[in-house]
Amino acid sequence: MWISGVQLSWVLPQITPQVAEFHADLRVFLHNTFGIADKQVRAIADSIDLRVLLNTASNLLGGVMSIGSGGLFLLLLVIFMGIDANYFPTILAVVKEKRAPVVVALSNLAKLSRSFMIMTTIFGAIVAVLHLILLLALGALGALGALGAIMALLAGGLPTFIAVVAFYGVTNSLIQSLIQPKFVSGSVNLNMTLTFLSAIFWSALLGPLGALMAVPLTLFVRAVLVDAHPQATKGPKTAKPGHG
């Protein structure tokens, strides 16, 4: 986010000529393609001020980057958790003497959560690299930063913008919506239907954070309610012949 914000602040002052050229191209496109009168075309084009949009995005990025206190809190929390991790195996060993299924369930939860994070990171990196290659090939400004589609619009015009948006949609849908769930469901022992429904449920309950953490939250619920109580998954005992 820091690199993206710095790069965006460096690119913004350089895009004024591209904004003016985009307005001119948009007027010609609307007039020649749809036959809209020049006065109406001018009104439509003038109503689209990309500088306002980019300035707003820059302010949002600045607001995100300015919440250093939250980042510091998260960093300290991770450090403290890392320190406590040295004693955690000892605690689990004590608890395991009386509640072995709970310890086994939590250990399995940790293992599956790590698998989920690894798979998510791998597929996220694949999508990011594909997007970066496309933007570099198109000569988009600030390819390493945010708002790649808008930067492509300023660099190559409307056809480039459409190509980038279409490519983003295809790669995200194909890789992250079809291929990734298949591998993730296999790595965490959840079928694809349950993985899909968990994303819908947790996103409705917790919003974007729920969508991001849907699989780990589902694994946690399964560990607490199912894996920690193996006797609940066993079928009813049948009476032996000769007994009442």
Coordinates of N, CA, C and O in Angstrom, one line a residue, residues 66-230:
S66 N -2.4 6.5 6.6 CA -2.2 7.3 7.8 C -2.6 6.6 9.1 O -2.4 7.1 10.2
I67 N -3.3 5.5 9.0 CA -3.7 4.8 10.2 C -2.5 3.9 10.8 O -2.6 2.7 10.9
G68 N -1.5 4.6 11.1 CA -0.3 3.9 11.6 C -0.5 3.3 12.9 O 0.1 2.3 13.3
S69 N -1.4 3.8 13.7 CA -1.6 3.3 15.0 C -2.2 1.9 14.9 O -1.8 1.0 15.7
G70 N -3.1 1.7 14.0 CA -3.7 0.3 13.8 C -2.6 -0.7 13.3 O -2.6 -1.8 13.8
G71 N -1.7 -0.2 12.4 CA -0.6 -1.1 12.0 C 0.3 -1.4 13.1 O 0.8 -2.6 13.2
L72 N 0.6 -0.4 13.9 CA 1.5 -0.7 15.1 C 0.9 -1.6 16.1 O 1.6 -2.5 16.6
F73 N -0.4 -1.5 16.3 CA -1.1 -2.4 17.2 C -1.1 -3.8 16.7 O -0.8 -4.8 17.4
L74 N -1.3 -4.0 15.4 CA -1.2 -5.3 14.8 C 0.2 -5.9 14.9 O 0.3 -7.1 15.1
L75 N 1.2 -5.1 14.6 CA 2.6 -5.6 14.7 C 2.9 -6.0 16.1 O 3.5 -7.1 16.3
L76 N 2.5 -5.2 17.1 CA 2.8 -5.6 18.5 C 2.0 -6.9 18.9 O 2.5 -7.8 19.6
L77 N 0.8 -7.0 18.4 CA 0.0 -8.2 18.6 C 0.7 -9.5 18.1 O 0.8 -10.5 18.7
V78 N 1.2 -9.4 16.9 CA 1.9 -10.5 16.2 C 3.2 -10.8 17.0 O 3.5 -12.0 17.2
I79 N 3.9 -9.8 17.5 CA 5.1 -10.1 18.3 C 4.8 -10.8 19.6 O 5.4 -11.8 19.9
F80 N 3.7 -10.3 20.3 CA 3.4 -10.9 21.5 C 2.9 -12.4 21.3 O 3.2 -13.3 22.1
M81 N 2.1 -12.6 20.2 CA 1.7 -14.0 19.9 C 2.9 -14.9 19.6 O 2.9 -16.0 20.0
G82 N 3.9 -14.3 18.9 CA 5.1 -15.1 18.6 C 5.8 -15.5 19.9 O 6.4 -16.6 20.0
I83 N 5.9 -14.5 20.9 CA 6.5 -14.8 22.2 C 5.7 -15.9 22.9 O 6.3 -16.9 23.5
D84 N 4.4 -15.8 23.0 CA 3.6 -16.8 23.7 C 3.6 -18.1 23.0 O 3.3 -19.1 23.6
A85 N 3.9 -18.1 21.7 CA 3.9 -19.4 21.0 C 5.0 -20.4 21.6 O 4.8 -21.6 21.4
N86 N 6.0 -19.9 22.2 CA 7.0 -20.7 22.9 C 6.4 -21.6 24.0 O 6.8 -22.7 24.2
Y87 N 5.4 -21.0 24.7 CA 4.8 -21.7 25.8 C 3.5 -22.5 25.4 O 3.0 -23.3 26.2
F88 N 3.0 -22.2 24.2 CA 1.8 -22.8 23.8 C 1.8 -24.4 23.8 O 0.9 -25.0 24.2
P89 N 2.9 -25.0 23.2 CA 2.9 -26.4 23.2 C 2.8 -27.0 24.6 O 2.2 -28.1 24.8
T90 N 3.5 -26.4 25.6 CA 3.4 -26.8 27.0 C 1.9 -26.8 27.5 O 1.5 -27.7 28.2
I91 N 1.2 -25.7 27.2 CA -0.2 -25.6 27.6 C -1.0 -26.7 27.0 O -1.9 -27.3 27.6
L92 N -0.8 -26.9 25.7 CA -1.5 -27.9 25.0 C -1.3 -29.3 25.5 O -2.2 -30.2 25.6
A93 N 0.0 -29.6 25.9 CA 0.3 -30.9 26.5 C -0.5 -31.1 27.8 O -0.9 -32.2 28.1
V94 N -0.6 -30.0 28.6 CA -1.4 -30.2 29.9 C -2.9 -30.4 29.6 O -3.5 -31.3 30.2
V95 N -3.4 -29.6 28.6 CA -4.8 -29.8 28.3 C -5.1 -31.1 27.7 O -6.2 -31.7 27.9
K96 N -4.1 -31.6 26.9 CA -4.4 -32.9 26.2 C -4.6 -34.0 27.1 O -5.2 -35.0 26.7
E97 N -4.1 -34.0 28.4 CA -4.3 -35.1 29.3 C -5.7 -35.3 29.6 O -6.2 -36.4 29.9
K98 N -6.5 -34.2 29.6 CA -8.0 -34.3 29.9 C -8.9 -34.1 28.8 O -10.0 -34.6 28.7
R99 N -8.4 -33.3 27.8 CA -9.3 -33.0 26.6 C -8.5 -33.2 25.4 O -8.3 -32.3 24.6
A100 N -8.1 -34.4 25.1 CA -7.3 -34.7 24.0 C -8.0 -34.4 22.6 O -7.4 -33.9 21.7
P101 N -9.3 -34.7 22.5 CA -10.0 -34.4 21.2 C -9.9 -32.9 20.9 O -9.8 -32.5 19.7
V102 N -10.0 -32.0 21.9 CA -10.0 -30.6 21.7 C -8.7 -30.2 21.2 O -8.5 -29.4 20.2
V103 N -7.6 -30.7 21.8 CA -6.2 -30.3 21.3 C -6.0 -30.8 19.9 O -5.4 -30.1 19.1
V104 N -6.4 -32.0 19.6 CA -6.2 -32.5 18.3 C -7.0 -31.7 17.2 O -6.5 -31.4 16.2
A105 N -8.2 -31.3 17.6 CA -9.0 -30.5 16.7 C -8.4 -29.1 16.5 O -8.4 -28.6 15.3
L106 N -7.9 -28.5 17.5 CA -7.2 -27.2 17.4 C -5.9 -27.3 16.6 O -5.6 -26.4 15.8
S107 N -5.2 -28.3 16.8 CA -4.0 -28.6 16.0 C -4.3 -28.7 14.5 O -3.6 -28.2 13.7
N108 N -5.3 -29.5 14.3 CA -5.7 -29.7 12.9 C -6.2 -28.4 12.3 O -6.0 -28.1 11.1
L109 N -6.9 -27.6 13.1 CA -7.4 -26.3 12.6 C -6.2 -25.4 12.2 O -6.2 -24.7 11.2
A110 N -5.1 -25.4 13.0 CA -4.0 -24.6 12.7 C -3.3 -25.1 11.4 O -2.9 -24.2 10.6
K111 N -3.2 -26.4 11.2 CA -2.6 -26.9 10.0 C -3.4 -26.6 8.8 O -2.9 -26.1 7.8
L112 N -4.7 -26.7 8.9 CA -5.6 -26.4 7.7 C -5.6 -24.9 7.4 O -5.7 -24.5 6.2
S113 N -5.5 -24.1 8.5 CA -5.5 -22.6 8.2 C -4.2 -22.2 7.5 O -4.3 -21.3 6.6
R114 N -3.1 -22.8 7.9 CA -1.9 -22.5 7.2 C -2.0 -22.9 5.7 O -1.5 -22.2 4.8
S115 N -2.6 -24.1 5.5 CA -2.7 -24.5 4.1 C -3.6 -23.6 3.3 O -3.3 -23.2 2.1
F116 N -4.7 -23.0 3.9 CA -5.5 -22.1 3.2 C -4.8 -20.8 2.9 O -4.9 -20.3 1.8
M117 N -4.0 -20.3 3.9 CA -3.2 -19.1 3.7 C -2.2 -19.2 2.5 O -2.0 -18.3 1.7
I118 N -1.6 -20.4 2.5 CA -0.6 -20.6 1.4 C -1.3 -20.7 0.1 O -0.8 -20.0 -0.9
M119 N -2.4 -21.4 0.0 CA -3.1 -21.5 -1.3 C -3.6 -20.1 -1.8 O -3.5 -19.7 -2.9
T120 N -4.1 -19.4 -0.8 CA -4.7 -18.0 -1.2 C -3.5 -17.1 -1.6 O -3.7 -16.3 -2.6
T121 N -2.4 -17.2 -1.0 CA -1.2 -16.4 -1.4 C -0.7 -16.7 -2.7 O -0.4 -15.8 -3.6
I122 N -0.7 -18.0 -3.0 CA -0.2 -18.5 -4.3 C -1.1 -18.0 -5.5 O -0.6 -17.4 -6.5
F123 N -2.4 -18.2 -5.3 CA -3.3 -17.7 -6.4 C -3.4 -16.2 -6.5 O -3.6 -15.7 -7.6
G124 N -3.3 -15.5 -5.3 CA -3.3 -14.1 -5.4 C -2.1 -13.5 -6.1 O -2.2 -12.6 -6.9
A125 N -0.9 -14.2 -5.9 CA 0.3 -13.8 -6.6 C 0.2 -14.0 -8.1 O 0.6 -13.2 -8.9
I126 N -0.4 -15.2 -8.5 CA -0.6 -15.5 -9.9 C -1.4 -14.4 -10.6 O -1.1 -13.9 -11.7
V127 N -2.6 -14.0 -10.0 CA -3.4 -13.0 -10.6 C -2.7 -11.7 -10.6 O -2.8 -11.0 -11.6
A128 N -2.0 -11.3 -9.6 CA -1.3 -10.0 -9.6 C -0.2 -10.0 -10.6 O 0.0 -9.0 -11.3
V129 N 0.5 -11.1 -10.8 CA 1.5 -11.1 -11.9 C 0.9 -11.0 -13.3 O 1.4 -10.3 -14.1
L130 N -0.2 -11.7 -13.5 CA -0.9 -11.6 -14.8 C -1.3 -10.1 -15.1 O -1.2 -9.6 -16.2
H131 N -1.9 -9.5 -14.0 CA -2.3 -8.1 -14.2 C -1.1 -7.2 -14.5 O -1.2 -6.3 -15.3
L132 N -0.1 -7.4 -13.8 CA 1.1 -6.6 -13.9 C 1.7 -6.7 -15.3 O 2.1 -5.7 -16.0
I133 N 1.8 -8.0 -15.8 CA 2.3 -8.2 -17.2 C 1.4 -7.5 -18.2 O 1.9 -6.8 -19.2
L134 N 0.1 -7.5 -18.1 CA -0.8 -6.8 -19.0 C -0.6 -5.3 -19.0 O -0.5 -4.7 -20.0
L135 N -0.5 -4.7 -17.8 CA -0.4 -3.3 -17.7 C 1.0 -2.8 -18.2 O 1.1 -1.8 -18.9
L136 N 2.0 -3.6 -18.0 CA 3.3 -3.2 -18.5 C 3.3 -3.3 -20.0 O 3.9 -2.5 -20.7
A137 N 2.6 -4.4 -20.6 CA 2.6 -4.5 -22.0 C 1.8 -3.4 -22.7 O 2.1 -3.0 -23.8
L138 N 0.8 -2.9 -22.0 CA 0.0 -1.8 -22.5 C 0.6 -0.4 -22.2 O 0.1 0.6 -22.7
G139 N 1.7 -0.4 -21.5 CA 2.3 0.9 -21.1 C 1.5 1.8 -20.2 O 1.6 3.0 -20.3
A140 N 0.8 1.1 -19.3 CA -0.1 1.9 -18.4 C 0.8 2.6 -17.4 O 1.8 2.1 -16.9
L141 N 0.4 3.9 -17.0 CA 1.1 4.6 -16.0 C 0.9 4.0 -14.7 O -0.2 3.6 -14.3
G142 N 2.0 3.9 -13.9 CA 1.9 3.4 -12.5 C 1.3 1.9 -12.5 O 0.4 1.6 -11.7
A143 N 1.9 1.1 -13.3 CA 1.5 -0.3 -13.4 C 1.6 -1.0 -12.0 O 0.9 -2.0 -11.7
L144 N 2.6 -0.6 -11.2 CA 2.8 -1.2 -9.9 C 1.8 -0.7 -8.9 O 1.8 -1.2 -7.7
G145 N 1.1 0.4 -9.2 CA 0.3 1.0 -8.2 C -1.2 0.6 -8.3 O -1.6 -0.4 -8.9
A146 N -2.0 1.4 -7.6 CA -3.5 1.2 -7.6 C -4.1 1.7 -8.9 O -3.5 2.4 -9.7
L147 N -5.4 1.4 -9.0 CA -6.2 2.0 -10.1 C -5.6 1.7 -11.5 O -5.5 2.6 -12.3
G148 N -5.2 0.4 -11.7 CA -4.6 0.1 -12.9 C -5.5 0.3 -14.1 O -5.0 0.7 -15.2
A149 N -6.8 0.1 -14.0 CA -7.7 0.2 -15.1 C -7.8 1.7 -15.6 O -7.8 2.0 -16.8
I150 N -7.8 2.6 -14.6 CA -7.9 4.0 -14.9 C -6.6 4.5 -15.5 O -6.6 5.3 -16.5
M151 N -5.5 4.0 -15.0 CA -4.2 4.4 -15.6 C -4.1 3.9 -17.0 O -3.5 4.5 -17.9
A152 N -4.6 2.7 -17.3 CA -4.6 2.2 -18.7 C -5.5 3.0 -19.6 O -5.2 3.2 -20.7
L153 N -6.6 3.5 -19.0 CA -7.5 4.4 -19.8 C -6.7 5.7 -20.2 O -6.8 6.1 -21.3
L154 N -6.0 6.2 -19.3 CA -5.2 7.4 -19.6 C -4.1 7.2 -20.6 O -3.7 8.0 -21.3
A155 N -3.5 5.9 -20.5 CA -2.4 5.6 -21.3 C -2.8 5.2 -22.8 O -2.1 5.6 -23.7
G156 N -3.9 4.5 -22.9 CA -4.2 4.0 -24.2 C -5.6 4.3 -24.7 O -6.0 3.8 -25.7
G157 N -6.4 5.0 -23.9 CA -7.7 5.3 -24.3 C -8.8 4.3 -23.9 O -8.5 3.3 -23.2
L158 N -10.0 4.5 -24.5 CA -11.1 3.6 -24.1 C -10.9 2.1 -24.5 O -11.2 1.2 -23.7
P159 N -10.3 1.8 -25.7 CA -10.1 0.4 -26.0 C -9.2 -0.3 -25.0 O -9.4 -1.5 -24.7
T160 N -8.1 0.4 -24.6 CA -7.2 -0.2 -23.6 C -7.9 -0.4 -22.3 O -7.7 -1.4 -21.6
F161 N -8.7 0.6 -21.9 CA -9.5 0.4 -20.7 C -10.4 -0.8 -20.7 O -10.5 -1.6 -19.7
I162 N -11.2 -0.9 -21.8 CA -12.1 -2.1 -21.9 C -11.3 -3.4 -21.9 O -11.7 -4.4 -21.3
A163 N -10.1 -3.4 -22.6 CA -9.3 -4.6 -22.6 C -8.9 -5.0 -21.2 O -8.9 -6.2 -20.8
V164 N -8.4 -4.0 -20.4 CA -7.9 -4.3 -19.0 C -9.1 -4.7 -18.2 O -8.9 -5.7 -17.4
V165 N -10.2 -4.1 -18.2 CA -11.4 -4.5 -17.4 C -11.8 -5.9 -17.8 O -12.1 -6.7 -16.9
A166 N -11.9 -6.2 -19.1 CA -12.2 -7.6 -19.5 C -11.2 -8.6 -19.0 O -11.6 -9.7 -18.5
F167 N -10.0 -8.3 -19.1 CA -8.9 -9.2 -18.7 C -9.0 -9.4 -17.2 O -8.9 -10.6 -16.7
Y168 N -9.2 -8.3 -16.4 CA -9.4 -8.5 -15.0 C -10.5 -9.4 -14.6 O -10.4 -10.3 -13.8
G169 N -11.7 -9.2 -15.3 CA -12.8 -10.0 -15.1 C -12.6 -11.4 -15.4 O -13.0 -12.3 -14.6
V170 N -12.0 -11.7 -16.5 CA -11.8 -13.1 -16.9 C -10.8 -13.8 -15.9 O -11.1 -14.9 -15.5
T171 N -9.7 -13.2 -15.6 CA -8.7 -13.8 -14.7 C -9.2 -14.0 -13.3 O -9.0 -15.0 -12.7
N172 N -9.9 -13.0 -12.8 CA -10.5 -13.1 -11.5 C -11.6 -14.2 -11.4 O -11.6 -15.0 -10.5
S173 N -12.4 -14.2 -12.4 CA -13.5 -15.2 -12.4 C -12.9 -16.6 -12.6 O -13.3 -17.6 -12.0
L174 N -12.0 -16.8 -13.6 CA -11.5 -18.1 -13.9 C -10.6 -18.6 -12.8 O -10.7 -19.8 -12.4
I175 N -9.7 -17.8 -12.3 CA -8.7 -18.3 -11.3 C -9.2 -18.3 -9.9 O -9.2 -19.3 -9.2
Q176 N -9.7 -17.1 -9.5 CA -10.1 -17.0 -8.1 C -11.5 -17.5 -7.8 O -11.9 -17.8 -6.6
S177 N -12.4 -17.6 -8.8 CA -13.7 -18.1 -8.6 C -14.0 -19.5 -9.0 O -14.9 -20.2 -8.5
L178 N -13.1 -20.1 -9.9 CA -13.3 -21.5 -10.3 C -12.1 -22.4 -9.9 O -12.3 -23.4 -9.3
I179 N -10.9 -22.0 -10.3 CA -9.7 -22.8 -10.0 C -9.3 -22.8 -8.6 O -9.1 -23.9 -8.0
Q180 N -9.2 -21.6 -8.0 CA -8.8 -21.5 -6.6 C -9.7 -22.3 -5.6 O -9.1 -23.0 -4.8
P181 N -11.0 -22.1 -5.7 CA -11.8 -22.9 -4.7 C -11.6 -24.4 -4.8 O -11.7 -25.1 -3.8
K182 N -11.3 -24.9 -6.0 CA -11.1 -26.4 -6.2 C -9.9 -26.8 -5.3 O -9.9 -27.8 -4.6
F183 N -8.8 -26.0 -5.5 CA -7.5 -26.4 -4.7 C -7.7 -26.1 -3.2 O -7.2 -26.8 -2.4
V184 N -8.4 -25.0 -2.9 CA -8.5 -24.6 -1.5 C -9.4 -25.7 -0.8 O -9.1 -26.1 0.3
S185 N -10.5 -26.1 -1.4 CA -11.4 -27.1 -0.8 C -10.6 -28.4 -0.5 O -10.8 -29.0 0.5
G186 N -9.8 -28.7 -1.5 CA -9.0 -30.0 -1.3 C -8.0 -29.9 -0.2 O -7.7 -30.8 0.6
S187 N -7.4 -28.7 0.0 CA -6.3 -28.5 1.0 C -6.8 -28.4 2.4 O -6.1 -28.6 3.3
V188 N -8.1 -28.0 2.5 CA -8.7 -27.8 3.9 C -9.8 -28.8 4.2 O -10.5 -28.7 5.2
N189 N -10.0 -29.8 3.3 CA -11.0 -30.8 3.5 C -12.4 -30.3 3.6 O -13.2 -30.7 4.5
L190 N -12.7 -29.3 2.8 CA -14.0 -28.8 2.6 C -14.5 -29.0 1.2 O -13.7 -28.6 0.3
N191 N -15.7 -29.5 0.9 CA -16.1 -29.6 -0.5 C -16.4 -28.2 -1.0 O -16.6 -27.2 -0.3
M192 N -16.4 -28.1 -2.4 CA -16.6 -26.8 -3.0 C -17.9 -26.1 -2.7 O -18.0 -24.9 -2.6
T193 N -19.0 -26.9 -2.5 CA -20.3 -26.3 -2.2 C -20.3 -25.7 -0.8 O -20.7 -24.5 -0.7
L194 N -19.7 -26.3 0.1 CA -19.6 -25.8 1.5 C -18.7 -24.6 1.5 O -18.9 -23.6 2.2
T195 N -17.6 -24.6 0.7 CA -16.7 -23.4 0.6 C -17.4 -22.2 0.1 O -17.3 -21.1 0.6
F196 N -18.2 -22.5 -1.0 CA -19.0 -21.4 -1.6 C -20.0 -20.8 -0.7 O -20.2 -19.6 -0.5
L197 N -20.8 -21.7 0.0 CA -21.8 -21.3 0.9 C -21.2 -20.6 2.1 O -21.8 -19.6 2.7
S198 N -20.1 -21.0 2.6 CA -19.4 -20.3 3.7 C -19.0 -18.9 3.4 O -19.2 -18.0 4.2
A199 N -18.6 -18.7 2.1 CA -18.2 -17.3 1.7 C -19.5 -16.4 1.7 O -19.4 -15.2 2.2
I200 N -20.6 -16.9 1.2 CA -21.9 -16.2 1.2 C -22.3 -15.9 2.7 O -22.7 -14.7 3.0
F201 N -22.3 -16.9 3.5 CA -22.8 -16.7 4.9 C -21.9 -15.7 5.7 O -22.5 -14.8 6.3
W202 N -20.6 -15.9 5.7 CA -19.8 -15.0 6.5 C -19.7 -13.6 5.9 O -19.6 -12.7 6.7
S203 N -19.8 -13.5 4.6 CA -19.8 -12.1 4.0 C -21.1 -11.4 4.4 O -21.1 -10.2 4.7
A204 N -22.2 -12.1 4.5 CA -23.5 -11.5 4.9 C -23.4 -11.1 6.4 O -24.1 -10.2 6.8
L205 N -22.7 -11.9 7.1 CA -22.7 -11.7 8.6 C -21.6 -10.6 9.0 O -21.9 -9.8 9.8
L206 N -20.5 -10.7 8.3 CA -19.4 -9.8 8.8 C -18.9 -8.8 7.7 O -18.0 -8.0 7.9
G207 N -19.5 -8.9 6.5 CA -19.1 -8.0 5.4 C -17.9 -8.5 4.7 O -17.6 -9.7 4.7
P208 N -17.0 -7.5 4.2 CA -15.8 -7.9 3.4 C -14.9 -8.8 4.2 O -14.2 -9.7 3.7
L209 N -14.7 -8.5 5.5 CA -13.9 -9.3 6.4 C -14.3 -10.7 6.4 O -13.5 -11.7 6.4
G210 N -15.6 -10.9 6.5 CA -16.2 -12.3 6.5 C -15.9 -13.0 5.3 O -15.6 -14.2 5.3
A211 N -16.0 -12.3 4.1 CA -15.7 -13.0 2.9 C -14.2 -13.4 2.8 O -13.9 -14.5 2.3
L212 N -13.3 -12.5 3.4 CA -11.9 -12.8 3.4 C -11.6 -14.0 4.3 O -10.7 -14.8 3.9
M213 N -12.3 -14.1 5.4 CA -11.9 -15.1 6.4 C -13.0 -16.2 6.5 O -13.1 -16.9 7.5
A214 N -13.7 -16.4 5.4 CA -14.8 -17.4 5.4 C -14.3 -18.8 5.7 O -14.9 -19.5 6.5
V215 N -13.3 -19.2 5.0 CA -12.8 -20.6 5.1 C -12.2 -20.8 6.5 O -12.6 -21.8 7.2
P216 N -11.3 -19.9 7.0 CA -10.8 -20.1 8.4 C -11.9 -20.1 9.4 O -11.9 -20.9 10.4
L217 N -12.9 -19.3 9.3 CA -14.0 -19.2 10.3 C -14.8 -20.5 10.2 O -15.2 -21.0 11.3
T218 N -15.1 -21.0 9.0 CA -15.8 -22.3 8.9 C -15.0 -23.4 9.5 O -15.5 -24.3 10.2
L219 N -13.7 -23.4 9.3 CA -12.8 -24.4 9.9 C -12.9 -24.4 11.4 O -12.8 -25.4 12.1
F220 N -12.9 -23.2 11.9 CA -13.0 -23.0 13.4 C -14.3 -23.5 14.0 O -14.3 -24.2 15.0
V221 N -15.4 -23.2 13.3 CA -16.7 -23.7 13.7 C -16.7 -25.3 13.7 O -17.1 -25.9 14.6
R222 N -16.1 -25.8 12.6 CA -16.1 -27.3 12.5 C -15.2 -27.9 13.6 O -15.5 -28.9 14.2
A223 N -14.1 -27.2 13.9 CA -13.2 -27.8 14.9 C -13.8 -27.8 16.3 O -13.7 -28.7 17.0
V224 N -14.5 -26.7 16.6 CA -15.1 -26.6 17.9 C -16.4 -27.4 18.1 O -16.6 -28.1 19.1
L225 N -17.2 -27.5 17.1 CA -18.5 -28.2 17.2 C -18.5 -29.6 16.8 O -19.3 -30.4 17.2
V226 N -17.5 -30.0 15.9 CA -17.5 -31.3 15.3 C -16.2 -32.1 15.7 O -16.3 -33.1 16.4
D227 N -15.1 -31.6 15.3 CA -13.8 -32.3 15.5 C -13.5 -32.5 17.0 O -12.9 -33.4 17.4
A228 N -13.9 -31.5 17.8 CA -13.6 -31.6 19.3 C -14.5 -32.6 20.0 O -14.2 -32.8 21.2
H229 N -15.5 -33.1 19.3 CA -16.4 -34.0 19.9 C -16.6 -35.2 19.0 O -17.6 -35.4 18.4
P230 N -15.5 -36.0 18.9 CA -15.6 -37.2 18.0 C -16.7 -38.1 18.3 O -17.2 -38.8 17.4

